[in-house]
Structures are given as structure tokens and as C-alpha cells.
Amino acid sequence: MGAYVLRRLMYGVGVVLGVLFLLFLLFFTVTAPDDIARKALGEKAPAEVIEQWKANHGYDRPLWPWQDLDDNLLFDHYRKMLTFDFGLSDADDAPIMERIKQGMGPSLSLTVPLLILGLIAAIPLSLLVAFFRETYIDRMGVFLCVLAMSVSSLLYIIGAQYLIGKILRWYPISGFDADPMMLPRFLALPVMVGILSGIGGDVRFYRTVFLEESTRDFVRTARAKGASEARIMTAHVLRNALIPILTRVVLAIPFLFTGSILLEAFFGIPGLGSITVDAIHANDFSTLRTMVYIGSLLFIVGQLATDLSYGLVDPRVRFE
Amino acid sequence: MMSIEPYVASNLMTLGLLLGIWGATRWVQARRIWREAARDLWSRRRLAIVFAGLYVTIGLLDSVSWKGGVPEGMTDVLPNAPLSVIDRAFLGTKEASYSAPFAAVEFSGGAPLKYPGSHVLGTDILGRDVLYMSLKGARVALLIGGVTSLIAIPLALLFGVGAGYFGGRFDDFVFFLISTLASMPGLLLLIALIMVLGKGTFAVCVALGITSWVGFCRLSRAETLKLRELDYVQAARALGVSEIRIIFRHILPNLAHLIVITFVLMFSGLVLSEAVLSWLGIGVDGSWGQMIDGARNELSRDPIIWWNIAAAGSALFGLILAVNSVGDAIRDVLDPRTLKGGS
């Protein structure tokens, strides 16, 4: 077991290093520091201004270790990212770490209710559809899921803002207020839209999971013993389906922290998704690569935790 | 290569595509299992297939273009610009600004229109016919889905089948590459790639391709691992058949159903991703996503301008729904797991 944990940890570290290398390739070699400087300063900026900007932002060094072993951007990139020293934004010189700390709260206040309410909506619905399998209700449910999945999330957002925000005036169209009394009013619309745009795929996924469980032998045994269909669905099928459902939920947890880019930008929630969108519009490469890194890191840690907990519970799990 | 004008290249590509469709039809006709699957699919999803075919036809009509033939005194187009069939059908429909559907006067101001009552879906802010723009979006959407799949699926097969078949160091490398790419958040990686590669149709397709090949690579690797242990593959190897021939004769044909399923299921996701990219300002010119993005602020006007977003939104929705619905049926028809599962 100890050897397994060690190997899995080593692999996780390897993947983090791999992600950092891909980021370096993207943000330092494909887009050279000269390009970043020119995007920040404008195409016509004189050469000495560009040099000065590069010096200020720490880009004025050779890229690779074989050019200068002590002072190169590759090692610097690794050292800074691994020690969470993200430096300053390329666009407005604000410290990136501060911004991330400020954005985490609003992002979580959107994504946590979204995940929980989404589960509360999707699981009973998919259980219902699976209960009525191979009837018109099932076919209708699957058709509605495909229908819901075929609408672009942009249209869900714009439609909800227009209908509920502008015509019916139930909730504000966009905005954010950290005051706990006001917060639900601002979050109602984005959470609603988020659930709606995800529910088609979710219900279809959970339906498949439930259907797989309901062909198992223990379900037949329960039915033979005279258990009611409702009891079979809840006590036998749902219970056993909890493992794949939990896996999906656990793997979604890392993404709670990075927020939702679309929802935050449209509804004016100052979370990490908004920071990313602002960085795109401002050509802020240092913030963007930090956001990709943090997202990847959270995902890798989440996966590591899932795998290790499986390893603890299930002795058959062996690392390939 | 440098002397070929873009419109000629587009015509040649259309010809190639038509030949490809003809060849694929022949290929399916010649094989009993595929022929029966195609017939089964047709009987399950007639409407969706016809609908998807309509989009493809519009896209093809917009891909064939030639120069000349513009009537005298037409100021909307450059005199020597190549125009497609769709362009020609809507020649001389340009107004000065917004017009409501079937309106006779301009939306704001009430000046008489040049072509009153001819705009079935109205016009946009530059006076372009919305029906025309929506039809032209079909080609863009098909191009995004098609070109990206042409990048992503061969890439995934190369690495997936190679890793699964040869194993060893190459497998370790591919597995590491996949887990690295899979751990980077999709949309963020996509945005970063486009920021780095620059804008334009091809850059967007390459970026979408890089972010979407991983899933199928993992699937084809796992499938190849299973296939290479089968008796007939072992027998072929014992008979001294070359590795390349085993892969092409015995492995790839057994992945064909997965390729078809993946292509169709991937397609709609790609077109939807492009809509999000358009909203971020890094999409493809002329796409439905750009139309939606350009029109969304007009909803706050009073009286509102709804026809732009409605047309682009329904065009996008129609294509995705048709493809998703066909994809669902294809999976049921071709995937052996759902057959024996009896779900």
C-alpha cells in the first residue's frame, strides 16, 4: 500500500511538472516575450521601451537552461509556479495572488450552490426516468435531455436575463453583493441558468448509471423476493449507483474553485472566471497562465485524492 | 500552391468532399453489417438525418463560388469578387440599417427601404439580410466541426492505437501526455491556445483539435489493448504479417464504429464551443456565435431587435439538435454494449 501511495504521488508530481512544461512552451516560446511586450505596449512601441518593459516583468532573460544555466526563464517559471509566487499581471502590474484570493469567495458562492442544487434536481429526475424505462416517459425524458443539451449556453444566459431579468423583473439582471442578505437575489439567476444548461447531460448520465445497476443480479433477486419497484429503485439501485455518482461529484469539486467563466462574466460576479475573461481582453498572459496552472493543479490533486481513497477502500486497485 | 486563389481551393475541397461522401456511401453499401446499420439508422431518425442533410447542402452551396455574372450597377459587392451560390441568391438585398422582418420601412427613423418586404428575417445593423447571414453560418459551423475532427481523430488514432499496440516506452509517453493534457481545464486551455496561436478559422480549429483529441485517444488505446490480445491478431502475428498490416487490416476496422460515434458526438460539442469563443471575441468570422454575440446587446433596446439573435440561435440549435439526435441513434445502432445490455 505504501509503495502504491508513493508511486501515485510521484506520478501526480510528474503530471504537474508536465503541465508546467506545456505552459512554458505555450506562453514563452510560441508567444515570445517580445510578442507579449508588444501586445501590452502597442505595435509601434520603440525597442528600448520594450526592453524596459521586459526587464520590469522579468522577461529579459534567455529562455532555456543551455543558454544560461543560472538565470533562465524555464527554471524561473518552474520555481515561481511551484512556490506559488505568481508575480504581477502583465496588463496592470497588480499582484496576481491578491486577485486570486479575492476572486475565490465569489466563485465558490456561485459554484457550491450550483453543484448541490444541480444534484438535487438531476438525481430524482433521472431516477424517475430510469424507473419508467422503455416507456414513453423514458423516451420523452431522453428526448428532452437531448433538446436541453442542444441549446448553446450563451442562449440560456441571454434568454434568462431577458425573460426573468428584464421582462418579469424577478431578479436583477447582473451584479454581486457579498452581503449575505442580498447575495441570494444576485445568485438566483446564474444558479438557475447553470442548472438548466447542465441538467440534460446530467440526467442522461445518471440514467445510464441507474440502468446499468438495474440489470444486476441483486435487483432480480430483490424482485423475486417480492420487493416493490419503488423500493428496488431507492434501496438497491440508487444505493449501488452512489459510487459512480460520488466519483463524478468528487471530480467536480476542484472546478468549484476556478468558478464558471461564462456565468461569472455574464452576471457580473467578480470571481476567478471573471478574472480570466478580463485577462483575455487585456492580453494579460501572466494571469492567464496562472489560472490554467491553478485549474490543472486543483484537478490533479482532486484526482490524486480520489485514486488514493479508492486504493484505501479497494485492494484490487493497482496503479498501472 | 501560392497561385491557387482561396475560392478555387474551396471549390476543389467541395469536390473532394462530394467524392468522399460518394466513396463512403459505396463503402457502406458493399458491407452487409454497415448497410444494415445505415438502414436501421435511417428508419430511426429520418427527420434528423434530412435536417442535417439540409445544413450540409446549404454549406456545400456556399462553398462553390465563381467570379463574374454580377449585373451592372451592383454596388454591394466588389466587381471582381468570387461569389458563392448563396451569395448570388441574395445579391442586392443590402439595406442601410436595421429592418424588421417583412417591413417596408427602416426600423429606426422610418426611411423607406430599398427592397421593402423582401427580408423574411429582417436585417442586421449593417443592413445585411439575416436569413442570408444565417445560411452562411452553416458553412462556418460545418467547417469548424469537420476540420477539427479531421485534426483530432487521426491524431488520437495515431497515438492511441500506437500506444495500445506497441506498448512499452511509447505507451508510457502517450499515457503521460494524455494525463497531462486531461488535467488542464478545457476551456482555459482552449483560450490560452487561441491567444497564443492567433485568431482565424484554422487557428481555432487547431486549438479545438488539441483540446478534444484526448478523450478519443484514451478510448482507442484501451480498445487496441483489448483487440491485440484477440486470437485472430495473434494468429496474424504468428503467420508473420507485418505490424503495419495488422494495424490497418485487423485493428483499425474494429475501431471504425467508435470513429463514427466519436465524430458525431464530438461535432456538436465543437460547434457549441465555437459559440462561446465568439462571445470571448476569439471565434471564427461569420459564425452563428458571432451573430449571437453581436445581437445580444440589442435585446436591451426598446422596442427590441429580436430577429438577429432568434435566427442565429435557432439555426445553431437546429443543427446541434439534428446532430445530437443522429449521434444518439448511431450509438445505439453501432455500439455492441448497448445491444447486449438490453437497457
XYZ file of C-alpha atoms in Angstrom:
663
model
C 0.000 0.000 0.000
C 2.789 2.424 0.938
C 4.549 1.761 -2.346
C 1.308 2.392 -4.213
C 0.737 5.736 -2.479
C 4.308 6.761 -3.176
C 4.106 5.813 -6.845
C 0.773 7.585 -7.287
C 2.159 10.726 -5.618
C 5.233 10.649 -7.825
C 3.052 10.362 -10.891
C 0.941 13.316 -9.741
C 4.080 15.405 -9.314
C 5.210 14.304 -12.769
C 1.933 15.458 -14.300
C 2.240 18.843 -12.548
C 5.728 19.227 -13.998
C 4.370 18.221 -17.418
C 1.599 20.815 -17.219
C 4.158 23.458 -16.301
C 6.299 22.466 -19.270
C 3.348 22.733 -21.673
C 2.542 26.142 -20.208
C 6.135 27.198 -20.726
C 6.014 26.061 -24.349
C 2.787 27.976 -24.927
C 3.498 31.176 -23.074
C 7.223 31.607 -23.509
C 8.226 30.014 -26.780
C 5.137 30.090 -29.049
C 4.337 33.591 -27.787
C 7.799 35.030 -27.204
C 8.274 37.699 -24.511
C 8.664 40.212 -27.347
C 5.134 39.456 -28.538
C 3.747 39.803 -25.020
C 5.508 43.162 -24.606
C 4.243 44.373 -27.950
C 0.690 43.384 -27.078
C 0.966 45.272 -23.789
C 2.591 48.384 -25.243
C 1.211 48.509 -28.781
C 2.774 47.590 -32.107
C 4.649 50.857 -32.580
C 6.440 50.901 -29.230
C 10.154 51.734 -29.595
C 12.699 48.989 -28.953
C 14.109 50.471 -25.747
C 10.637 50.778 -24.194
C 10.024 47.108 -24.984
C 13.365 46.152 -23.426
C 12.499 48.180 -20.323
C 9.070 46.537 -20.049
C 10.641 43.103 -20.382
C 13.162 43.952 -17.679
C 10.391 45.177 -15.352
C 8.370 41.994 -15.828
C 11.325 39.631 -15.637
C 11.205 38.545 -19.282
C 14.682 39.869 -20.161
C 16.494 36.570 -19.787
C 17.361 33.665 -22.050
C 14.637 31.020 -22.346
C 16.500 27.764 -21.939
C 18.957 26.372 -19.364
C 21.564 25.636 -22.032
C 21.734 29.312 -22.866
C 22.378 30.369 -19.283
C 22.263 27.732 -16.549
C 21.893 30.119 -13.606
C 19.490 32.673 -14.970
C 16.904 31.414 -17.450
C 13.147 31.693 -17.838
C 12.418 27.946 -17.770
C 13.835 27.337 -14.281
C 12.429 30.645 -13.132
C 8.957 29.658 -14.379
C 9.126 26.329 -12.515
C 10.435 27.899 -9.310
C 7.824 30.653 -9.251
C 4.863 28.437 -10.062
C 5.845 25.692 -7.625
C 6.273 28.197 -4.787
C 3.016 29.995 -5.695
C 4.909 33.208 -6.409
C 2.787 34.312 -9.345
C 4.226 37.799 -9.686
C 2.498 40.735 -11.311
C -0.115 40.997 -14.013
C 1.218 41.774 -17.470
C -1.622 44.212 -18.055
C -1.779 46.461 -14.982
C 1.040 45.268 -12.672
C -1.365 44.185 -9.914
C -0.221 41.196 -7.826
C -1.947 38.109 -9.234
C -2.086 36.239 -5.900
C -4.125 39.036 -4.306
C -6.602 38.927 -7.141
C -6.999 35.163 -6.883
C -7.625 35.383 -3.132
C -10.322 37.989 -3.710
C -11.947 36.023 -6.518
C -12.126 32.657 -4.710
C -15.029 33.691 -2.430
C -17.438 34.949 -5.110
C -16.602 31.949 -7.307
C -17.378 29.495 -4.510
C -20.589 31.312 -3.603
C -21.777 30.620 -7.148
C -20.427 27.132 -7.804
C -21.211 25.415 -4.475
C -24.973 26.095 -4.595
C -24.879 25.275 -8.291
C -23.378 21.830 -7.649
C -25.662 20.985 -4.720
C -28.902 22.220 -6.285
C -27.912 20.628 -9.585
C -27.592 17.243 -7.882
C -30.879 17.713 -6.044
C -32.574 18.425 -9.372
C -30.848 15.816 -11.545
C -30.848 12.684 -9.364
C -34.594 12.391 -8.637
C -35.379 13.200 -12.281
C -33.014 10.565 -13.614
C -34.278 8.044 -11.060
C -37.795 8.725 -12.307
C -36.772 8.316 -15.950
C -34.908 5.099 -15.128
C -37.918 3.810 -13.155
C -40.124 4.210 -16.244
C -37.515 2.663 -18.553
C -38.636 1.668 -22.047
C -41.925 3.518 -21.751
C -43.000 6.780 -23.319
C -41.968 8.680 -20.189
C -38.417 7.377 -20.602
C -38.296 8.210 -24.312
C -39.739 11.647 -23.648
C -37.213 12.247 -20.879
C -34.279 11.277 -23.062
C -35.613 13.443 -25.882
C -35.957 16.421 -23.534
C -32.376 15.826 -22.339
C -31.066 15.911 -25.915
C -33.157 19.024 -26.521
C -31.741 20.735 -23.429
C -28.194 19.755 -24.411
C -28.588 21.230 -27.894
C -29.109 24.811 -26.761
C -25.960 26.909 -26.568
C -25.218 28.079 -23.027
C -24.992 31.609 -24.398
C -28.657 31.405 -25.355
C -29.667 30.114 -21.924
C -27.937 33.056 -20.286
C -29.224 35.698 -22.679
C -32.720 34.227 -22.637
C -32.898 34.090 -18.829
C -31.519 37.599 -18.452
C -34.065 38.881 -20.912
C -37.103 36.957 -19.718
C -36.616 36.840 -15.947
C -34.413 39.893 -15.507
C -35.884 42.355 -17.947
C -39.495 41.344 -18.652
C -40.599 39.679 -15.398
C -38.146 41.638 -13.200
C -37.934 38.857 -10.595
C -34.200 39.108 -10.064
C -31.510 41.626 -11.042
C -30.031 41.011 -14.499
C -26.495 41.009 -13.158
C -24.391 42.203 -10.254
C -22.933 40.988 -6.992
C -23.157 41.896 -3.322
C -21.237 39.977 -0.671
C -23.845 40.922 1.971
C -25.484 37.583 2.914
C -28.964 39.123 2.819
C -28.543 40.398 -0.733
C -26.405 37.588 -2.137
C -29.216 35.086 -2.918
C -31.034 37.661 -5.035
C -27.991 38.136 -7.227
C -27.129 34.451 -7.377
C -30.630 33.164 -8.149
C -30.475 33.780 -11.889
C -26.939 32.450 -12.567
C -27.616 29.330 -10.478
C -30.873 28.735 -12.311
C -29.202 29.100 -15.694
C -26.307 26.879 -14.631
C -28.663 24.092 -13.527
C -30.736 24.369 -16.693
C -27.765 24.190 -19.050
C -26.251 21.210 -17.242
C -29.322 19.166 -16.411
C -29.707 17.486 -19.827
C -26.272 15.893 -19.752
C -26.512 15.077 -16.046
C -29.873 13.324 -16.228
C -28.705 11.292 -19.207
C -25.512 10.279 -17.417
C -27.267 9.275 -14.197
C -29.993 7.466 -16.136
C -27.337 5.282 -17.783
C -25.769 4.610 -14.385
C -29.128 3.620 -12.890
C -29.998 1.432 -15.869
C -26.668 -0.366 -15.572
C -27.322 -1.068 -11.892
C -30.879 -2.198 -12.521
C -29.743 -5.108 -14.729
C -27.644 -6.585 -11.917
C -28.406 -9.909 -10.310
C -29.207 -8.465 -6.890
C -32.009 -6.424 -8.441
C -33.501 -9.580 -9.916
C -33.151 -11.296 -6.568
C -34.878 -8.414 -4.792
C -37.677 -8.504 -7.328
C -38.024 -12.279 -6.930
C -38.353 -11.810 -3.185
C -41.284 -9.512 -3.834
C -39.772 -6.111 -3.112
C -41.772 -3.262 -4.639
C -40.380 -1.448 -7.680
C -40.092 1.796 -5.721
C -38.114 0.031 -3.011
C -35.854 -1.613 -5.603
C -35.102 1.729 -7.207
C -34.249 3.526 -3.963
C -32.791 0.830 -1.723
C -30.933 -1.270 -4.303
C -30.338 0.711 -7.472
C -29.726 4.177 -6.016
C -27.600 2.818 -3.182
C -25.261 0.975 -5.524
C -25.208 3.777 -8.076
C -23.889 6.137 -5.402
C -20.307 5.042 -6.128
C -20.137 6.319 -9.730
C -22.186 9.383 -8.746
C -19.798 10.194 -5.912
C -16.821 9.810 -8.243
C -18.341 12.328 -10.605
C -19.083 14.750 -7.784
C -15.631 14.435 -6.248
C -14.015 15.104 -9.612
C -16.184 18.214 -9.985
C -15.033 19.677 -6.650
C -11.699 21.118 -7.915
C -13.582 23.093 -10.538
C -15.701 24.749 -7.867
C -12.676 26.869 -7.034
C -11.987 28.026 -10.544
C -15.574 29.194 -10.976
C -17.574 29.342 -14.154
C -16.194 31.608 -16.859
C -19.444 32.129 -18.743
C -21.790 32.616 -15.787
C -19.469 34.923 -13.875
C -18.730 37.152 -16.840
C -22.369 37.472 -17.897
C -23.759 38.015 -14.424
C -21.017 40.320 -13.212
C -19.751 38.072 -10.414
C -16.191 39.127 -9.539
C -14.808 35.586 -9.248
C -11.939 33.713 -10.862
C -13.892 33.229 -14.088
C -14.262 36.991 -14.453
C -10.553 37.445 -13.789
C -9.840 35.037 -16.649
C -12.150 36.861 -19.046
C -10.613 40.208 -18.111
C -7.168 38.723 -18.683
C -8.196 37.587 -22.170
C -9.485 41.012 -23.127
C -6.418 42.747 -21.690
C -3.869 40.343 -23.263
C -2.740 39.556 -19.725
C -0.628 36.459 -20.342
C 0.821 36.090 -16.843
C -2.644 35.990 -15.234
C -3.937 33.596 -17.861
C -1.123 31.090 -17.415
C -1.547 31.292 -13.649
C -5.238 30.494 -13.981
C -4.535 27.480 -16.223
C -1.917 26.294 -13.733
C -4.224 26.623 -10.733
C -7.045 24.848 -12.549
C -4.752 21.981 -13.509
C -3.232 21.738 -10.041
C -6.641 21.519 -8.380
C -7.728 18.841 -10.846
C -4.570 16.784 -10.291
C -4.931 16.998 -6.508
C -8.606 16.027 -6.756
C -7.819 13.033 -8.904
C -4.989 12.013 -6.608
C -7.338 12.130 -3.623
C -9.952 10.034 -5.448
C -7.433 7.429 -6.562
C -5.813 7.171 -3.151
C -9.151 6.791 -1.388
C -10.071 4.033 -3.843
C -6.726 2.424 -3.119
C -7.530 2.503 0.586
C -11.013 1.066 0.176
C -10.480 -1.382 -2.660
C -7.434 -3.649 -2.515
C -7.881 -4.582 -6.194
C -6.845 -1.084 -7.300
C -3.323 -1.209 -8.602
C -1.507 1.619 -10.264
C -0.750 0.939 -13.948
C 0.116 26.282 -54.109
C 0.635 30.047 -53.947
C -1.091 30.670 -57.245
C -4.348 28.991 -56.181
C -6.910 31.525 -55.056
C -8.876 30.702 -51.890
C -12.153 30.314 -53.763
C -10.631 27.770 -56.162
C -9.257 25.833 -53.205
C -12.712 25.902 -51.628
C -14.261 24.590 -54.860
C -11.707 21.789 -55.020
C -12.326 20.909 -51.376
C -16.059 20.747 -52.056
C -15.411 18.411 -54.973
C -13.197 16.277 -52.745
C -15.875 16.197 -50.072
C -18.544 15.116 -52.556
C -16.242 12.369 -53.836
C -15.615 11.363 -50.223
C -19.337 11.163 -49.476
C -19.855 9.102 -52.657
C -16.965 6.791 -51.734
C -18.254 6.358 -48.180
C -21.708 5.506 -49.496
C -20.208 2.870 -51.806
C -18.125 1.509 -48.934
C -21.183 1.193 -46.685
C -23.259 -0.341 -49.492
C -20.653 -3.033 -50.067
C -20.600 -4.270 -46.463
C -23.612 -6.050 -45.052
C -23.200 -5.014 -41.412
C -22.697 -1.363 -42.253
C -25.508 -1.407 -44.794
C -27.909 -2.816 -42.223
C -26.726 -0.318 -39.602
C -27.291 2.544 -42.054
C -30.766 1.249 -42.853
C -31.557 0.886 -39.151
C -30.315 4.420 -38.514
C -32.430 5.803 -41.335
C -35.566 4.142 -40.011
C -34.935 5.505 -36.517
C -34.046 9.122 -37.276
C -35.425 10.059 -40.695
C -36.289 13.649 -39.804
C -32.985 14.440 -38.093
C -30.962 12.982 -40.977
C -32.916 15.020 -43.540
C -32.431 18.099 -41.387
C -28.685 17.568 -41.047
C -28.520 16.900 -44.792
C -30.192 20.262 -45.387
C -27.465 22.036 -43.434
C -24.775 20.150 -45.355
C -26.417 21.086 -48.671
C -26.509 24.765 -47.705
C -22.889 24.570 -46.618
C -21.884 22.961 -49.919
C -23.826 25.543 -51.929
C -21.959 28.257 -50.074
C -18.612 26.579 -50.826
C -18.907 26.645 -54.621
C -18.112 30.086 -55.966
C -17.016 31.743 -59.195
C -16.300 35.210 -60.495
C -18.312 37.429 -62.813
C -22.004 37.316 -63.650
C -22.818 40.313 -61.435
C -25.401 42.629 -63.052
C -24.303 46.167 -63.891
C -24.738 48.829 -61.254
C -24.486 46.461 -58.271
C -22.628 48.436 -55.607
C -22.889 45.946 -52.730
C -20.046 43.708 -53.916
C -16.579 44.276 -55.312
C -16.677 43.967 -59.115
C -14.329 41.002 -59.340
C -15.078 39.148 -56.110
C -15.855 35.409 -56.281
C -19.429 34.763 -55.164
C -20.975 31.509 -53.981
C -24.416 30.193 -54.933
C -25.832 31.541 -51.679
C -24.182 34.938 -52.257
C -25.787 35.114 -55.690
C -29.222 34.187 -54.387
C -29.093 37.145 -52.008
C -27.414 39.603 -54.352
C -28.831 43.075 -53.937
C -30.607 42.666 -50.610
C -28.442 45.016 -48.578
C -30.138 47.852 -46.713
C -28.647 50.811 -44.850
C -29.506 49.622 -41.337
C -31.948 47.552 -39.257
C -35.152 46.385 -40.816
C -37.764 44.244 -39.084
C -38.960 41.035 -40.817
C -41.192 41.848 -43.817
C -41.013 45.564 -43.008
C -41.410 48.230 -45.665
C -39.559 50.994 -43.796
C -36.329 51.159 -41.816
C -36.600 50.137 -38.166
C -35.309 53.380 -36.664
C -36.193 56.547 -38.494
C -38.761 55.019 -40.810
C -36.981 55.825 -44.073
C -38.280 53.660 -46.922
C -36.255 50.515 -47.603
C -34.551 49.760 -50.897
C -36.197 46.335 -51.074
C -39.393 46.577 -48.962
C -40.966 43.393 -47.720
C -38.184 41.148 -49.037
C -36.368 40.453 -45.755
C -38.015 37.361 -44.339
C -35.925 37.533 -41.151
C -35.116 41.251 -41.220
C -31.660 42.789 -41.481
C -28.806 43.426 -39.066
C -27.175 46.721 -38.034
C -25.215 46.942 -41.302
C -28.334 46.229 -43.338
C -27.355 42.663 -44.244
C -30.189 40.189 -44.675
C -30.407 37.966 -41.576
C -31.595 34.912 -43.494
C -28.529 35.258 -45.730
C -26.186 35.557 -42.740
C -27.799 32.559 -41.034
C -27.433 30.414 -44.155
C -23.796 31.425 -44.497
C -23.225 30.409 -40.874
C -23.948 26.783 -41.817
C -20.717 26.533 -43.811
C -18.703 28.026 -40.945
C -20.211 25.617 -38.421
C -19.623 22.575 -40.655
C -16.082 23.744 -41.319
C -15.347 24.069 -37.596
C -16.770 20.653 -36.792
C -15.308 18.944 -39.855
C -11.784 20.400 -39.937
C -11.354 19.994 -36.185
C -12.439 16.349 -36.340
C -10.026 15.817 -39.235
C -7.257 17.088 -36.956
C -8.343 15.465 -33.693
C -9.433 11.968 -34.761
C -6.308 10.994 -36.784
C -4.118 12.430 -34.010
C -5.990 10.413 -31.403
C -5.787 7.240 -33.521
C -2.068 7.679 -34.183
C -1.228 7.989 -30.501
C -3.990 5.762 -29.130
C -3.522 2.801 -31.467
C 0.265 3.198 -31.429
C 0.363 3.235 -27.640
C -2.080 0.368 -27.276
C -0.447 -1.821 -29.905
C 3.254 -1.278 -29.275
C 3.106 -0.593 -25.531
C 6.379 -0.054 -23.707
C 8.055 3.323 -23.632
C 5.793 4.818 -26.269
C 2.726 3.831 -24.250
C 4.215 5.400 -21.121
C 4.882 8.594 -23.029
C 1.388 8.749 -24.545
C -0.277 7.964 -21.243
C 1.696 10.734 -19.549
C 0.834 13.179 -22.344
C -2.854 12.306 -22.088
C -2.993 12.682 -18.325
C -1.162 15.994 -18.563
C -3.498 17.411 -21.191
C -6.581 15.994 -19.490
C -5.710 17.720 -16.230
C -5.690 21.160 -17.814
C -9.152 22.759 -17.708
C -10.605 22.525 -21.226
C -11.959 25.992 -21.855
C -8.964 27.692 -20.234
C -6.505 25.664 -22.299
C -8.543 26.436 -25.408
C -8.460 30.159 -24.686
C -4.744 30.076 -23.938
C -4.066 28.214 -27.194
C -6.016 30.711 -29.292
C -4.386 33.669 -27.539
C -1.085 32.102 -28.476
C -1.891 30.780 -31.977
C -3.751 33.892 -33.072
C -7.261 34.237 -34.464
C -8.698 32.844 -37.679
C -10.605 29.724 -38.690
C -7.627 27.417 -38.910
C -6.093 28.543 -35.600
C -9.423 27.989 -33.833
C -9.723 24.519 -35.400
C -6.175 23.589 -34.352
C -6.817 24.792 -30.815
C -10.117 22.899 -30.634
C -8.363 19.850 -32.073
C -5.614 19.922 -29.456
C -8.119 20.158 -26.620
C -10.514 17.500 -27.925
C -8.376 14.565 -29.089
C -7.535 13.307 -25.600
C -10.797 11.523 -24.842
C -10.808 9.520 -28.054
C -7.088 8.773 -27.692
C -7.764 7.161 -24.323
C -10.695 5.195 -25.753
C -8.799 3.913 -28.802
C -5.808 2.976 -26.643
C -7.975 0.903 -24.311
C -9.783 -0.700 -27.253
C -6.499 -1.545 -29.024
C -5.149 -3.117 -25.831
C -8.128 -5.470 -25.912
C -8.000 -6.129 -29.651
C -4.338 -7.035 -29.849
C -4.848 -9.982 -27.496
C -7.572 -11.493 -29.686
C -6.910 -14.793 -31.406
C -7.005 -13.553 -34.966
C -4.481 -10.809 -34.238
C -2.209 -13.317 -32.513
C -2.657 -15.677 -35.480
C -1.789 -12.933 -37.943
C 1.328 -12.168 -35.942
C 2.305 -15.858 -35.813
C 1.912 -16.019 -39.602
C 4.433 -13.213 -39.930
C 2.064 -10.469 -41.102
C 3.769 -7.083 -40.770
C 2.820 -4.823 -37.852
C 1.551 -2.066 -40.160
C -0.672 -4.536 -41.988
C -2.051 -5.929 -38.720
C -2.914 -2.415 -37.580
C -4.622 -1.496 -40.832
C -6.341 -4.831 -41.523
C -7.191 -6.097 -38.064
C -7.139 -3.243 -35.571
C -8.463 -0.153 -37.366
C -11.544 -1.792 -38.951
C -12.589 -2.862 -35.457
C -12.333 0.735 -34.278
C -14.432 2.042 -37.191
C -17.691 2.129 -35.246
C -16.007 4.088 -32.454
C -14.637 6.564 -35.003
C -18.114 7.199 -36.406
C -19.683 7.568 -32.945
C -16.918 9.873 -31.739
C -17.090 12.038 -34.846
C -20.800 12.680 -34.497
C -20.760 13.215 -30.734
C -17.679 15.459 -30.959
C -19.112 17.565 -33.759
C -21.893 19.234 -31.787
C -19.627 19.961 -28.832
C -17.153 21.677 -31.140
C -19.755 23.933 -32.737
C -21.092 24.873 -29.293
C -17.554 25.637 -28.061
C -17.066 27.966 -31.001
C -20.127 29.950 -29.917
C -18.530 30.505 -26.510
C -15.253 31.501 -28.159
C -17.108 34.001 -30.352
C -18.527 35.603 -27.267
C -14.986 35.952 -25.909
C -14.030 37.687 -29.151
C -11.805 34.840 -30.355
C -14.213 32.931 -32.572
C -14.483 32.406 -36.319
C -15.759 35.184 -38.602
C -19.294 34.722 -39.860
C -20.286 32.060 -37.318
C -23.639 31.906 -35.569
C -21.793 32.552 -32.331
C -20.645 35.911 -33.646
C -24.174 36.750 -34.756
C -25.488 35.938 -31.276
C -22.717 37.918 -29.647
C -23.296 40.909 -31.931
C -27.031 40.872 -31.295
C -27.214 40.266 -27.561
C -26.990 43.944 -26.590
C -29.826 44.795 -28.947
C -32.233 42.975 -26.638
C -31.983 45.904 -24.221
C -33.371 48.302 -26.830
C -36.995 49.305 -26.764
C -38.697 48.173 -28.978
C -36.312 45.253 -29.040
C -34.478 43.855 -32.045
C -35.043 40.146 -31.623
C -34.767 38.682 -35.111
C -30.950 38.563 -35.287
C -30.468 36.521 -32.155
C -33.551 34.421 -32.813
C -32.376 33.472 -36.304
C -28.788 32.680 -35.317
C -29.921 30.894 -32.149
C -32.431 28.677 -33.942
C -30.006 27.910 -36.781
C -27.413 26.792 -34.219
C -29.987 24.896 -32.161
C -31.368 23.125 -35.234
C -28.004 21.823 -36.367
C -26.928 20.710 -32.890
C -30.252 19.014 -32.195
C -30.158 17.160 -35.523
C -26.561 16.026 -34.986
C -27.128 15.068 -31.335
C -30.219 13.100 -32.216
C -28.450 11.265 -35.057
C -25.483 10.705 -32.748
C -27.709 9.129 -30.120
C -29.180 6.727 -32.655
C -25.756 5.936 -34.146
C -24.507 4.956 -30.712
C -27.481 2.683 -30.185
C -27.030 1.103 -33.626
C -23.255 0.667 -33.649
C -22.204 0.202 -30.034
C -22.322 -3.518 -29.195
C -22.518 -2.772 -25.480
C -25.965 -1.199 -25.720
C -27.101 -4.124 -27.876
C -26.386 -6.859 -25.397
C -27.055 -4.666 -22.340
C -30.732 -4.644 -23.271
C -31.257 -1.377 -21.432
